[in-house]
Tab-separated table of C-alpha atoms in Angstrom:
chain	number	residue	atom	x	y	z
A	1	MET	CA	278.758	90.074	28.563
A	2	SER	CA	278.212	91.890	31.682
A	3	ILE	CA	275.072	94.909	31.043
A	4	ASP	CA	274.573	97.919	31.562
A	5	GLY	CA	274.518	101.904	29.606
A	6	HIS	CA	272.333	105.044	28.892
A	7	HIS	CA	270.625	106.582	25.731
A	8	SER	CA	267.342	108.711	25.487
A	9	LEU	CA	264.407	108.238	24.222
A	10	ASN	CA	263.016	110.944	21.840
A	11	HIS	CA	258.671	112.076	22.000
A	12	PRO	CA	256.395	109.406	20.258
A	13	LEU	CA	255.130	112.782	17.433
A	14	SER	CA	258.660	113.919	17.672
A	15	TYR	CA	260.137	110.385	16.615
A	16	LEU	CA	256.580	110.636	13.857
A	17	LEU	CA	257.597	114.063	12.378
A	18	GLN	CA	260.989	113.106	11.736
A	19	ARG	CA	259.880	109.906	10.696
A	20	GLU	CA	257.792	111.335	8.287
A	21	GLY	CA	259.913	113.991	7.145
A	22	TRP	CA	256.962	117.333	8.921
A	23	SER	CA	257.843	119.946	9.707
A	24	ALA	CA	256.002	121.844	12.745
A	25	ASP	CA	253.890	123.038	10.236
A	26	SER	CA	253.491	120.406	7.260
A	27	TYR	CA	252.416	118.937	10.757
A	28	LEU	CA	249.485	121.142	11.589
A	29	VAL	CA	248.084	121.346	8.162
A	30	ARG	CA	247.508	117.600	8.242
A	31	LEU	CA	245.956	117.783	11.503
A	32	ASP	CA	244.360	120.519	10.830
A	33	ALA	CA	242.161	118.478	8.193
A	34	ALA	CA	241.574	115.637	10.350
A	35	HIS	CA	240.199	118.060	12.557
A	36	GLN	CA	237.556	119.575	10.269
A	37	ARG	CA	236.608	115.955	8.492
A	38	LEU	CA	235.595	114.756	12.366
A	39	GLY	CA	233.834	117.543	12.495
A	40	TYR	CA	235.472	119.701	15.179
A	41	GLY	CA	236.093	122.481	12.538
A	42	PRO	CA	239.484	123.876	12.425
A	43	ILE	CA	242.620	124.246	15.022
A	44	THR	CA	244.677	127.037	15.461
A	45	ARG	CA	247.759	125.795	13.000
A	46	ASP	CA	250.830	127.705	15.941
A	47	ARG	CA	253.393	125.613	15.390
A	48	LYS	CA	254.338	126.108	19.600
A	49	LYS	CA	251.985	123.483	19.983
A	50	VAL	CA	254.405	121.224	19.053
A	51	THR	CA	257.350	122.180	20.905
A	52	ARG	CA	254.394	123.367	23.817
A	53	TRP	CA	253.319	118.945	23.391
A	54	THR	CA	256.754	117.086	22.696
A	55	ARG	CA	259.133	119.050	24.686
A	56	HIS	CA	257.127	121.184	28.110
A	57	GLY	CA	254.756	118.415	28.920
A	58	VAL	CA	251.456	120.427	27.367
A	59	VAL	CA	248.305	117.897	26.981
A	60	PRO	CA	246.334	118.714	24.232
A	61	GLY	CA	241.977	117.884	23.786
A	62	ILE	CA	240.848	115.192	23.344
A	63	ARG	CA	239.654	116.678	20.301
A	64	THR	CA	242.913	117.393	18.510
A	65	GLN	CA	243.808	113.939	20.302
A	66	VAL	CA	241.543	111.861	18.432
A	67	ALA	CA	242.273	113.804	15.091
A	68	MET	CA	246.147	112.994	15.864
A	69	ALA	CA	244.847	109.213	16.153
A	70	ARG	CA	242.780	109.229	12.486
A	71	LEU	CA	245.422	111.034	11.164
A	72	HIS	CA	248.520	108.664	13.106
A	73	GLY	CA	246.133	105.522	11.930
A	74	VAL	CA	245.838	104.318	15.384
A	75	PRO	CA	241.981	102.987	16.858
A	76	ASP	CA	240.089	105.676	18.622
A	77	ASP	CA	240.118	103.043	21.634
A	78	GLU	CA	243.755	103.588	22.410
A	79	ILE	CA	243.400	106.929	23.888
A	80	ALA	CA	240.901	105.946	26.397
A	81	ALA	CA	242.806	103.296	27.290
A	82	ARG	CA	246.287	104.725	27.079
A	83	PRO	CA	247.315	107.681	28.959
A	84	TRP	CA	249.220	110.805	26.086
A	85	PRO	CA	251.271	110.125	24.150
A	86	GLU	CA	252.230	106.130	25.252
A	87	TRP	CA	249.358	105.409	23.111
A	88	LEU	CA	250.598	107.045	20.134
A	89	ARG	CA	253.081	105.210	20.600
A	90	LEU	CA	251.699	102.632	18.579
A	91	ALA	CA	251.584	104.844	15.816
A	92	CYS	CA	255.147	104.067	15.845
A	93	VAL	CA	255.616	101.158	15.774
A	94	ARG	CA	255.353	99.478	11.370
A	95	ASN	CA	255.849	95.248	12.780
A	96	ARG	CA	252.785	95.653	14.699
A	97	HIS	CA	253.045	91.494	13.564
A	98	VAL	CA	255.589	90.878	15.820
A	99	LEU	CA	253.564	91.958	18.770
A	100	ASP	CA	250.681	90.254	18.126
A	101	ALA	CA	251.163	86.902	16.773
A	102	GLU	CA	250.280	84.016	18.580
A	103	TRP	CA	253.175	82.821	20.342
A	104	THR	CA	253.734	79.358	18.745
A	105	PRO	CA	257.206	77.540	17.810
A	106	ALA	CA	256.343	77.793	13.824
A	107	VAL	CA	255.259	82.261	14.259
A	108	THR	CA	258.552	82.248	16.697
A	109	MET	CA	260.338	80.128	13.740
A	110	GLU	CA	259.098	82.366	10.979
A	111	LEU	CA	260.201	85.942	13.164
A	112	LEU	CA	263.709	84.810	13.697
A	113	ALA	CA	264.465	83.712	10.791
A	114	ARG	CA	262.358	86.557	9.426
A	115	VAL	CA	264.747	89.245	11.809
A	116	ALA	CA	268.092	87.346	11.012
A	117	ALA	CA	267.969	87.453	7.179
A	118	GLY	CA	267.399	91.766	7.696
A	119	GLY	CA	265.321	93.663	5.888
A	120	PRO	CA	263.844	96.947	4.615
A	121	MET	CA	261.433	97.074	8.035
A	122	ASP	CA	261.846	100.700	9.381
A	123	ARG	CA	263.994	99.339	12.946
A	124	ARG	CA	263.662	102.960	14.713
A	125	GLY	CA	260.509	102.887	14.957
A	126	PHE	CA	260.420	98.719	16.532
A	127	LEU	CA	259.193	98.094	20.553
A	128	VAL	CA	261.841	101.283	21.482
A	129	VAL	CA	258.094	103.046	21.440
A	130	ALA	CA	256.239	100.845	22.523
A	131	GLY	CA	255.545	99.174	25.380
A	132	VAL	CA	256.971	95.430	27.172
A	133	SER	CA	253.716	95.014	28.937
A	134	PRO	CA	251.872	92.756	25.640
A	135	VAL	CA	255.422	90.884	25.509
A	136	LEU	CA	254.658	89.947	28.811
A	137	ALA	CA	251.111	88.582	28.126
A	138	GLY	CA	252.230	87.275	25.463
A	139	LEU	CA	254.623	84.787	27.370
A	140	VAL	CA	252.553	82.949	29.329
A	141	THR	CA	251.183	81.559	26.527
A	142	ALA	CA	253.608	80.392	24.569
A	143	ALA	CA	253.210	76.848	23.843
A	144	PRO	CA	256.201	74.359	23.710
A	145	ALA	CA	258.264	72.796	20.907
A	146	VAL	CA	257.705	69.736	19.597
A	147	ALA	CA	258.915	66.902	17.871
A	148	SER	CA	260.103	67.389	14.157
A	149	THR	CA	260.183	64.613	11.465
A	150	ARG	CA	261.839	66.177	9.081
A	151	GLY	CA	265.086	65.073	7.155
A	152	SER	CA	267.520	62.921	8.953
A	153	ARG	CA	268.334	62.457	12.319
A	154	ILE	CA	269.655	65.118	14.948
A	155	GLY	CA	270.321	64.497	18.907
A	156	VAL	CA	271.869	65.175	21.643
A	157	ASP	CA	274.916	66.355	20.904
A	158	VAL	CA	273.632	69.448	18.256
A	159	PRO	CA	272.800	71.067	20.477
A	160	ALA	CA	275.770	70.829	22.910
A	161	LEU	CA	278.173	72.257	19.897
A	162	PHE	CA	274.986	74.909	19.017
A	163	GLU	CA	275.719	75.958	23.019
A	164	GLN	CA	279.757	75.398	22.696
A	165	PHE	CA	279.751	77.799	20.263
A	166	LEU	CA	276.792	80.971	21.691
A	167	ALA	CA	279.647	80.295	25.407
A	168	VAL	CA	282.660	81.493	23.303
A	169	LEU	CA	280.406	84.592	21.148
A	170	ARG	CA	278.974	85.572	24.685
A	171	ARG	CA	282.935	86.058	25.443
A	172	GLN	CA	284.128	87.133	22.080
A	173	ASP	CA	282.045	90.384	22.819
A	174	ASP	CA	283.892	91.060	25.497
A	175	GLN	CA	287.536	91.886	24.011
A	176	LEU	CA	286.262	92.205	20.995
A	177	GLY	CA	282.933	94.380	21.312
A	178	SER	CA	279.634	94.118	19.671
A	179	GLY	CA	280.152	95.362	16.993
A	180	GLN	CA	282.649	92.542	14.779
A	181	VAL	CA	280.369	89.242	16.979
A	182	HIS	CA	277.024	90.347	16.209
A	183	ALA	CA	277.830	89.135	11.975
A	184	SER	CA	279.320	85.847	13.371
A	185	ALA	CA	276.001	85.677	16.598
A	186	ARG	CA	273.342	86.465	13.783
A	187	ALA	CA	275.465	83.677	11.546
A	188	GLN	CA	274.486	81.726	14.234
A	189	LEU	CA	271.880	81.873	14.892
A	190	GLN	CA	270.545	81.911	10.674
A	191	LEU	CA	272.100	77.870	11.154
A	192	ILE	CA	270.196	76.893	13.751
A	193	ILE	CA	266.988	78.338	12.225
A	194	THR	CA	267.821	76.757	8.932
A	195	THR	CA	268.602	72.759	11.912
A	196	LEU	CA	265.191	73.704	12.842
A	197	LYS	CA	263.638	74.052	9.250
A	198	GLY	CA	265.128	70.868	7.915
A	199	LYS	CA	265.987	68.210	10.842
A	200	SER	CA	264.283	65.652	12.820
A	201	TYR	CA	264.645	65.417	16.691
A	202	THR	CA	263.171	64.929	19.165
A	203	ASP	CA	261.244	67.466	21.663
A	204	ILE	CA	263.696	67.682	24.450
A	205	THR	CA	266.514	68.082	21.602
A	206	GLY	CA	263.827	70.427	20.095
A	207	ARG	CA	263.808	72.476	22.812
A	208	ARG	CA	267.116	72.654	22.959
A	209	LEU	CA	267.683	74.207	20.386
A	210	TYR	CA	264.552	77.162	20.656
A	211	GLY	CA	266.627	77.522	23.344
A	212	ALA	CA	269.630	77.501	21.326
A	213	ALA	CA	268.048	79.502	18.908
A	214	ALA	CA	266.737	81.895	21.915
A	215	GLU	CA	270.464	82.840	22.749
A	216	ALA	CA	272.069	83.592	19.684
A	217	ALA	CA	269.009	85.964	19.476
A	218	ARG	CA	269.914	87.735	22.448
A	219	ILE	CA	273.564	88.116	22.254
A	220	CYS	CA	272.106	89.387	18.265
A	221	ALA	CA	270.445	92.058	20.290
A	222	TRP	CA	272.799	92.548	23.136
A	223	THR	CA	275.464	93.499	19.876
A	224	ALA	CA	272.701	95.904	18.512
A	225	TYR	CA	272.008	97.769	21.651
A	226	ASP	CA	276.004	98.591	22.536
A	227	SER	CA	276.000	99.470	18.898
A	228	GLY	CA	273.752	102.318	19.115
A	229	ARG	CA	270.750	99.986	17.014
A	230	GLN	CA	268.148	100.263	19.511
A	231	GLY	CA	264.859	99.137	17.386
A	232	LEU	CA	266.842	96.059	16.034
A	233	ALA	CA	267.947	95.208	19.187
A	234	GLU	CA	264.144	95.593	20.625
A	235	GLU	CA	263.272	92.948	17.572
A	236	TYR	CA	265.616	90.543	18.843
A	237	TYR	CA	265.056	90.557	21.638
A	238	VAL	CA	261.881	90.393	21.258
A	239	THR	CA	261.741	87.206	19.350
A	240	ALA	CA	264.054	85.994	21.704
A	241	LEU	CA	261.714	85.882	24.002
A	242	ARG	CA	259.632	83.946	21.922
A	243	ALA	CA	262.280	80.983	21.676
A	244	ALA	CA	262.691	81.176	24.993
A	245	ALA	CA	259.470	80.547	26.208
A	246	SER	CA	258.910	77.249	23.125
A	247	SER	CA	262.100	76.105	24.784
A	248	GLY	CA	260.298	75.837	28.639
A	249	ASP	CA	264.354	76.843	29.857
A	250	ALA	CA	264.754	79.427	32.988
A	251	VAL	CA	268.001	80.038	32.538
A	252	THR	CA	267.512	81.149	28.598
A	253	THR	CA	263.483	84.146	29.073
A	254	ALA	CA	265.620	84.983	33.163
A	255	ASN	CA	268.665	86.711	31.123
A	256	ILE	CA	266.842	87.155	28.270
A	257	LEU	CA	264.602	89.514	30.063
A	258	GLY	CA	267.409	90.656	31.741
A	259	PHE	CA	269.441	92.355	29.360
A	260	TRP	CA	266.521	93.728	27.559
A	261	ALA	CA	265.522	95.497	31.079
A	262	VAL	CA	268.613	97.376	30.413
A	263	LEU	CA	267.964	98.700	26.696
A	264	ARG	CA	264.319	99.942	28.352
A	265	TYR	CA	265.650	101.474	31.171
A	266	ALA	CA	268.635	102.781	29.597
A	267	THR	CA	266.398	104.362	26.577
A	268	GLY	CA	263.413	106.287	28.792
A	269	ASP	CA	261.008	103.388	30.283
A	270	PRO	CA	262.675	101.891	33.801
A	271	ARG	CA	259.544	101.024	33.826
A	272	GLY	CA	259.920	98.962	31.953
A	273	GLY	CA	263.147	97.879	33.366
A	274	VAL	CA	261.871	96.484	36.116
A	275	ASP	CA	258.369	94.435	34.685
A	276	LEU	CA	261.402	92.601	32.830
A	277	VAL	CA	263.375	92.376	35.673
A	278	ALA	CA	260.235	90.789	37.710
A	279	GLU	CA	258.998	88.365	35.550
A	280	ALA	CA	263.093	87.630	35.799
A	281	VAL	CA	263.212	87.352	39.200
A	282	SER	CA	259.976	85.163	39.159
A	283	GLN	CA	261.777	82.741	36.655
A	284	SER	CA	264.533	82.451	38.469
A	285	ARG	CA	263.367	81.032	40.920
A	286	ARG	CA	262.295	78.201	39.066
A	287	ILE	CA	266.403	77.783	38.921
A	288	GLY	CA	267.835	78.239	42.559
A	289	SER	CA	270.540	79.924	41.326
A	290	PRO	CA	271.968	82.856	44.004
A	291	LYS	CA	274.573	84.275	41.769
A	292	MET	CA	271.694	84.370	38.099
A	293	ASP	CA	269.143	86.767	41.639
A	294	ALA	CA	272.432	88.582	42.334
A	295	MET	CA	273.038	89.529	38.413
A	296	LEU	CA	269.567	90.724	38.314
A	297	TYR	CA	268.436	92.093	41.835
A	298	ALA	CA	271.748	94.372	39.802
A	299	THR	CA	270.044	95.506	36.652
A	300	ARG	CA	266.436	95.847	39.118
A	301	ALA	CA	268.472	98.214	40.677
A	302	ARG	CA	269.572	100.586	38.231
A	303	ALA	CA	265.630	100.258	36.021
A	304	HIS	CA	265.265	101.859	40.007
A	305	SER	CA	268.078	103.929	39.762
A	306	HIS	CA	266.428	105.241	36.488
A	307	ALA	CA	262.629	106.564	38.173
A	308	GLY	CA	264.407	108.052	40.937
A	309	GLU	CA	262.838	105.594	43.438
A	310	VAL	CA	265.852	105.822	45.982
A	311	ARG	CA	264.860	103.863	48.128
A	312	GLU	CA	264.174	100.678	45.556
A	313	THR	CA	267.312	100.859	44.184
A	314	ARG	CA	269.209	100.959	47.296
A	315	ARG	CA	267.395	97.840	48.659
A	316	SER	CA	267.127	95.743	45.594
A	317	PHE	CA	271.386	96.309	45.272
A	318	HIS	CA	270.985	95.051	48.884
A	319	ALA	CA	269.177	92.274	47.745
A	320	ALA	CA	271.974	92.193	45.013
A	321	PHE	CA	275.099	91.884	46.819
A	322	GLU	CA	273.359	89.715	49.674
A	323	ALA	CA	272.482	86.884	46.610
A	324	PHE	CA	276.244	87.273	45.359
A	325	ASP	CA	277.348	86.268	49.200
A	326	ARG	CA	275.250	82.978	48.583
A	327	SER	CA	276.853	82.112	45.428
A	328	ARG	CA	280.499	81.694	46.748
A	329	ASN	CA	279.862	78.378	47.793
A	330	HIS	CA	277.956	77.737	45.307
A	331	ASP	CA	279.909	78.957	42.244
A	332	ALA	CA	280.109	75.717	40.148
A	333	GLU	CA	276.774	75.739	39.980
A	334	ALA	CA	275.597	79.058	38.053
A	335	PRO	CA	274.719	78.791	34.827
A	336	ASP	CA	277.354	80.515	32.415
A	337	CYS	CA	275.122	82.705	30.440
A	338	VAL	CA	276.111	84.475	34.313
A	339	TYR	CA	279.491	83.891	34.436
A	340	TRP	CA	281.154	87.888	33.942
A	341	LEU	CA	279.057	88.781	37.191
A	342	THR	CA	282.087	88.979	39.824
A	343	LEU	CA	282.128	91.269	43.607
A	344	GLY	CA	284.286	94.374	41.800
A	345	GLU	CA	281.350	94.557	38.847
A	346	LEU	CA	278.927	94.674	41.281
A	347	HIS	CA	280.309	97.895	42.900
A	348	MET	CA	280.424	99.188	39.690
A	349	LYS	CA	276.451	98.571	38.921
A	350	VAL	CA	276.123	99.890	42.416
A	351	GLY	CA	277.950	103.167	41.826
A	352	SER	CA	276.448	103.697	38.791
A	353	CYS	CA	273.273	103.691	40.339
A	354	GLU	CA	274.149	106.052	42.796
A	355	LEU	CA	275.611	108.321	40.010
A	356	THR	CA	272.683	108.485	38.356
A	357	LEU	CA	270.568	109.359	41.171
A	358	GLY	CA	273.117	112.572	42.061
A	359	CYS	CA	275.059	111.806	44.332
A	360	PRO	CA	278.267	110.899	42.884
A	361	ASP	CA	280.438	111.023	46.940
A	362	LYS	CA	278.123	107.369	46.967
A	363	ALA	CA	279.478	106.763	43.586
A	364	LEU	CA	283.393	106.852	43.660
A	365	GLU	CA	282.840	105.140	47.017
A	366	GLN	CA	281.921	101.886	45.313
A	367	PHE	CA	283.917	102.323	42.499
A	368	THR	CA	286.716	102.542	44.888
A	369	GLN	CA	286.094	99.392	46.520
A	370	ALA	CA	285.164	97.550	42.491
A	371	SER	CA	289.063	99.003	41.885
A	372	GLY	CA	290.398	96.502	44.905
A	373	ASP	CA	288.662	93.735	44.103
A	374	LEU	CA	289.524	94.458	40.198
A	375	HIS	CA	293.248	94.858	41.477
A	376	ILE	CA	293.729	91.701	43.074
A	377	ASN	CA	291.418	89.780	40.073
A	378	ALA	CA	293.383	92.381	38.257
A	379	ALA	CA	292.108	90.062	35.363
A	380	LEU	CA	289.068	91.427	35.626
A	381	HIS	CA	290.597	94.210	33.315
A	382	GLU	CA	292.236	92.466	30.565
A	383	GLY	CA	288.742	90.195	30.380
A	384	PHE	CA	286.200	93.010	29.943
A	385	PRO	CA	287.976	96.184	28.048
A	386	ARG	CA	285.174	97.537	27.214
A	387	ASP	CA	283.310	98.368	31.003
A	388	ALA	CA	287.017	98.538	32.559
A	389	ALA	CA	286.366	102.055	30.753
A	390	ILE	CA	282.361	102.237	30.870
A	391	TYR	CA	282.458	102.054	34.094
A	392	LEU	CA	285.954	104.496	34.624
A	393	ALA	CA	284.518	106.874	32.642
A	394	ARG	CA	282.120	106.821	34.981
A	395	GLU	CA	284.476	107.354	37.342
A	396	GLY	CA	285.844	109.930	36.004
A	397	GLN	CA	282.352	112.218	35.862
A	398	ALA	CA	281.966	110.808	39.800
A	399	ARG	CA	284.893	113.080	40.103
A	400	VAL	CA	284.081	116.218	38.373
A	401	GLY	CA	280.846	116.167	39.929
A	402	LEU	CA	283.193	116.157	43.344
A	403	GLY	CA	285.507	119.522	42.106
A	404	ASP	CA	288.450	116.400	41.993
A	405	LEU	CA	289.506	117.655	38.142
A	406	ASP	CA	292.888	115.658	38.689
A	407	GLY	CA	290.982	112.105	39.416
A	408	ALA	CA	288.176	112.753	36.645
A	409	VAL	CA	291.260	113.281	34.286
A	410	ASP	CA	293.359	110.715	35.310
A	411	ALA	CA	290.513	108.006	34.766
A	412	GLY	CA	289.951	109.473	31.600
A	413	HIS	CA	292.782	109.112	30.539
A	414	ARG	CA	292.807	104.998	32.303
A	415	ALA	CA	289.125	105.124	30.286
A	416	VAL	CA	291.446	106.036	26.825
A	417	GLN	CA	293.720	102.868	26.908
A	418	HIS	CA	290.914	99.768	27.355
A	419	LEU	CA	288.562	101.639	24.604
A	420	GLY	CA	290.986	101.772	22.642
A	421	GLY	CA	290.761	98.572	19.948
A	422	VAL	CA	287.348	97.856	21.360
A	423	SER	CA	284.068	98.975	19.073
A	424	SER	CA	281.110	100.192	21.725
A	425	ALA	CA	278.871	103.165	20.726
A	426	ARG	CA	278.258	102.505	24.594
A	427	GLY	CA	281.801	103.372	25.834
A	428	THR	CA	281.739	105.454	23.033
A	429	THR	CA	278.934	107.689	24.794
A	430	SER	CA	280.702	107.784	28.636
A	431	PHE	CA	283.126	108.543	27.659
A	432	THR	CA	281.844	111.791	25.161
A	433	ASP	CA	279.329	112.270	28.862
A	434	LEU	CA	282.899	112.857	30.488
A	435	ARG	CA	284.636	114.174	28.139
A	436	THR	CA	281.154	117.093	28.040
A	437	GLN	CA	280.953	117.282	32.135
A	438	LEU	CA	284.779	118.143	31.907
A	439	ALA	CA	284.497	121.461	28.971
A	440	ASN	CA	283.571	123.136	31.373
A	441	HIS	CA	286.099	123.753	32.985
A	442	ALA	CA	287.972	123.441	29.868
A	443	ASP	CA	289.318	126.597	31.712
A	444	VAL	CA	291.899	124.578	33.809
A	445	PRO	CA	294.964	124.038	31.860
A	446	LEU	CA	294.731	120.181	32.893
A	447	VAL	CA	291.645	119.534	30.679
A	448	ARG	CA	291.934	121.471	28.563
A	449	ASP	CA	294.868	119.395	27.931
A	450	PHE	CA	292.664	116.506	28.221
A	451	LEU	CA	289.434	117.803	25.844
A	452	GLU	CA	292.278	118.621	23.148
A	453	GLN	CA	294.424	115.361	23.088
A	454	THR	CA	291.157	113.110	22.832
A	455	ALA	CA	288.943	114.966	20.309
């Protein structure tokens, strides 16, 4: 269950117009009315205003922003507290109770049950359009899980069984893809919730059950994200983090933060990704696992690369390699959740960083080193077909950037072979990105044939 990916995030105003079904013209009519109710007089109803705000970086005047805040139900003080358009993202979040609720085991259980059961919530507009700061602030206030006296007594063997099943789910995701594993993870989460609500247990057992619930919710989040459901994924991530905080388990907490960071940097918020990884690293200090550190440093490198921060990116991936080298003598002690991190995977992540930074030559060097390691350990290709497909597609993109169309088409064919039978929106997106780049060279017969074969 390796972590990586990319998507794009729309401007919050574009999102709001789409959600409400408003055109630029109808929006300006509503905004004009709000503007006049405040005593500011009429505004110019030029529909190009909206385009300039959403696509060209034009910042509305303060009176226009106040009128927008009133129109969308955002408190006026948020305008002063957050820059444009960050304050407007608050209007996109319809489920603010998940952000504002107290971090107690009882509230966490209520939220876990709600997200696991599903419902009519507008998940497209969940935390994917809000910042991570409120959640990180809540993390430090979380109350620990306590013993329960309800129902029949259970012991440590019950959370152990849940933990074993979750380890299987992680590996099933590698082989089968997110689409098929999400339902199983959600069913397991519901069973853990039922156990927490209906059984009697000690403090220690309760904390382990909350830890299992956190990991089940993280798998739900990851598989939702890998399937292209970003808003649902973030709802699961924040509830997973709540459960992890109640469990007091640093491994589970750090792992959730690391995986969540991937979604943030891949959906247009690299700074949020960096902030999440920073908190994960602080949690990891309690663990003492070089392999966990290597995973987090590699994730931090990806976040910095999406922010275009070359020095920070390379500093982070050098730290990842150093940590991985230290992990060789402690591999048996590493948490099970980082079983997937190999030297080949690490080279692939660094290659992805270089590709994001616009350095296809350096990216190809890393992908080539990864391929060499993969030939030594061919099981990685067999055990992680989705990830092999994603990285082969990225290798193809690097080769296109270097003018090696033959190599790009060859990498594309190999990506298709690995992607078959595995459900993953990320895998499909990576392959589509390769096809898009190759389409600029459709006049070359080899490329044209490949595009026709994979249409």
